[in-house]
Coordinates of C-alpha atoms in Angstrom, one line a residue:
M1 CA 21.4 7.6 6.0
P2 CA 24.7 5.8 6.9
E3 CA 25.2 2.4 5.3
I4 CA 24.0 -0.5 7.4
T5 CA 26.7 -3.1 7.6
R6 CA 25.5 -5.2 10.5
V7 CA 22.3 -6.2 12.2
E8 CA 23.2 -7.2 15.7
T9 CA 20.7 -5.3 17.9
E10 CA 17.0 -4.6 17.8
A11 CA 17.8 -1.0 16.8
D12 CA 20.0 -2.3 13.9
Y13 CA 17.1 -4.6 12.9
D14 CA 14.6 -1.8 13.0
S15 CA 16.8 0.4 10.9
A16 CA 17.4 -2.3 8.4
L17 CA 13.7 -3.0 8.0
V18 CA 13.1 0.7 7.3
R19 CA 15.9 0.8 4.7
I20 CA 14.6 -2.4 3.1
S21 CA 11.1 -0.8 2.7
E22 CA 12.8 2.2 1.0
L23 CA 14.7 -0.1 -1.4
L24 CA 11.7 -2.2 -2.4
G25 CA 11.2 -1.9 -6.1
A26 CA 14.9 -1.0 -6.8
E27 CA 16.0 -1.5 -10.4
P28 CA 17.4 -5.0 -10.9
Y29 CA 21.2 -5.3 -10.7
S30 CA 21.5 -1.6 -9.5
P31 CA 23.5 -0.6 -6.4
E32 CA 20.2 -0.3 -4.6
D33 CA 19.2 -3.8 -5.6
E34 CA 22.5 -5.1 -4.3
E35 CA 22.0 -3.2 -1.0
L36 CA 18.5 -4.7 -0.7
D37 CA 19.9 -8.2 -1.2
R38 CA 22.6 -7.6 1.4
L39 CA 20.3 -6.1 4.0
S40 CA 17.7 -8.9 3.4
T41 CA 20.4 -11.5 4.2
L42 CA 21.5 -9.6 7.4
V43 CA 17.9 -9.4 8.5
E44 CA 17.2 -13.0 7.8
R45 CA 20.2 -14.1 9.9
Y46 CA 19.1 -11.8 12.7
E47 CA 15.6 -13.3 12.6
E48 CA 16.8 -16.9 12.6
V49 CA 18.5 -16.2 15.9
H50 CA 16.1 -13.8 17.6
Y51 CA 12.7 -14.9 16.1
P52 CA 13.1 -18.6 15.3
M53 CA 10.2 -20.2 13.5
D54 CA 8.7 -23.5 14.6
D55 CA 9.0 -26.2 12.0
D56 CA 5.7 -27.7 13.1
P57 CA 2.9 -25.2 12.1
N58 CA 0.6 -24.2 14.8
P59 CA -2.8 -23.6 13.3
H60 CA -4.1 -21.6 16.3
S61 CA -1.1 -19.3 16.0
M62 CA -1.8 -18.9 12.3
L63 CA -5.3 -17.8 13.1
E64 CA -4.1 -15.3 15.7
F65 CA -1.6 -13.9 13.2
M66 CA -4.3 -13.5 10.5
L67 CA -6.5 -11.7 13.0
D68 CA -3.7 -9.5 14.3
Q69 CA -2.5 -8.6 10.7
Q70 CA -6.1 -7.9 9.7
M71 CA -5.8 -10.5 6.9
V72 CA -9.2 -11.8 8.0
S73 CA -11.8 -10.5 10.5
R74 CA -13.6 -12.3 13.3
E75 CA -16.8 -11.8 11.4
Q76 CA -15.3 -13.7 8.4
L77 CA -14.2 -16.6 10.7
I78 CA -17.3 -17.0 12.9
P79 CA -19.5 -18.6 10.2
L80 CA -16.7 -21.2 9.5
D81 CA -16.5 -22.5 13.1
G82 CA -20.0 -22.4 14.5
G83 CA -20.2 -19.1 16.3
D84 CA -18.3 -16.7 18.5
A85 CA -17.9 -19.0 21.5
A86 CA -16.6 -21.8 19.2
L87 CA -14.1 -19.4 17.7
E88 CA -12.9 -18.4 21.2
A89 CA -12.5 -22.0 22.2
I90 CA -10.5 -22.7 19.0
L91 CA -8.2 -19.6 19.5
A92 CA -7.7 -20.7 23.1
E93 CA -6.7 -24.1 21.8
R94 CA -9.5 -25.8 23.7
E95 CA -11.1 -27.1 20.6
A96 CA -9.9 -28.5 17.3
L97 CA -10.1 -26.5 14.1
T98 CA -13.2 -26.9 12.0
P99 CA -12.9 -28.0 8.3
G100 CA -13.7 -24.4 7.2
L101 CA -10.9 -22.9 9.3
V102 CA -8.5 -25.6 8.0
Q103 CA -9.4 -24.6 4.5
V104 CA -8.8 -20.9 5.2
L105 CA -5.4 -21.6 6.7
H106 CA -4.5 -23.9 3.8
E107 CA -5.5 -21.2 1.2
R108 CA -3.8 -18.3 3.0
F109 CA -0.5 -20.0 4.2
G110 CA -0.2 -23.0 1.9
T111 CA 0.1 -25.2 4.9
P112 CA -0.7 -28.8 3.9
V113 CA -4.2 -29.8 5.0
E114 CA -2.7 -33.0 6.4
E115 CA -0.5 -31.0 8.8
L116 CA -3.4 -28.8 9.9
L117 CA -5.6 -31.8 10.5
K118 CA -2.9 -33.7 12.3
N119 CA -2.4 -30.8 14.8
S120 CA -6.1 -30.3 15.1
V121 CA -6.8 -34.0 15.7
G122 CA -4.0 -34.1 18.3
L123 CA -5.6 -31.2 20.1
A124 CA -9.0 -32.8 20.0
A125 CA -7.6 -36.0 21.5
T126 CA -5.9 -34.1 24.3
A127 CA -9.0 -32.1 25.1
A128 CA -11.1 -35.2 25.2
S129 CA -8.8 -36.9 27.7
D130 CA -8.9 -33.8 30.1

């Protein structure tokens, strides 16, 4: 594989991710470890431009991510929010998060409970005024 020296396109990005996965576990301070560090920096810069992260956490997006990545199943979440219809309303951002879901997001992502509750309370206020 030719050396990756830039990550400017989606194809470059994909190639760099493949190479990074091959380099994981490289011996510290080895040429492979140095390549891993360099590629990680290039990928991070590309992601900052093309996949910016919101500074304000969105709990509903976090739940979607957990479901998409199979970090948690709907069956695991349903008891925490009051049923399947309640989970759908929460995922559609029509309802505020339940305390059980706030706790799951806090444990999985380390997001401060205060931030999750703040976003959830703001949503509940918006929904109530509609």
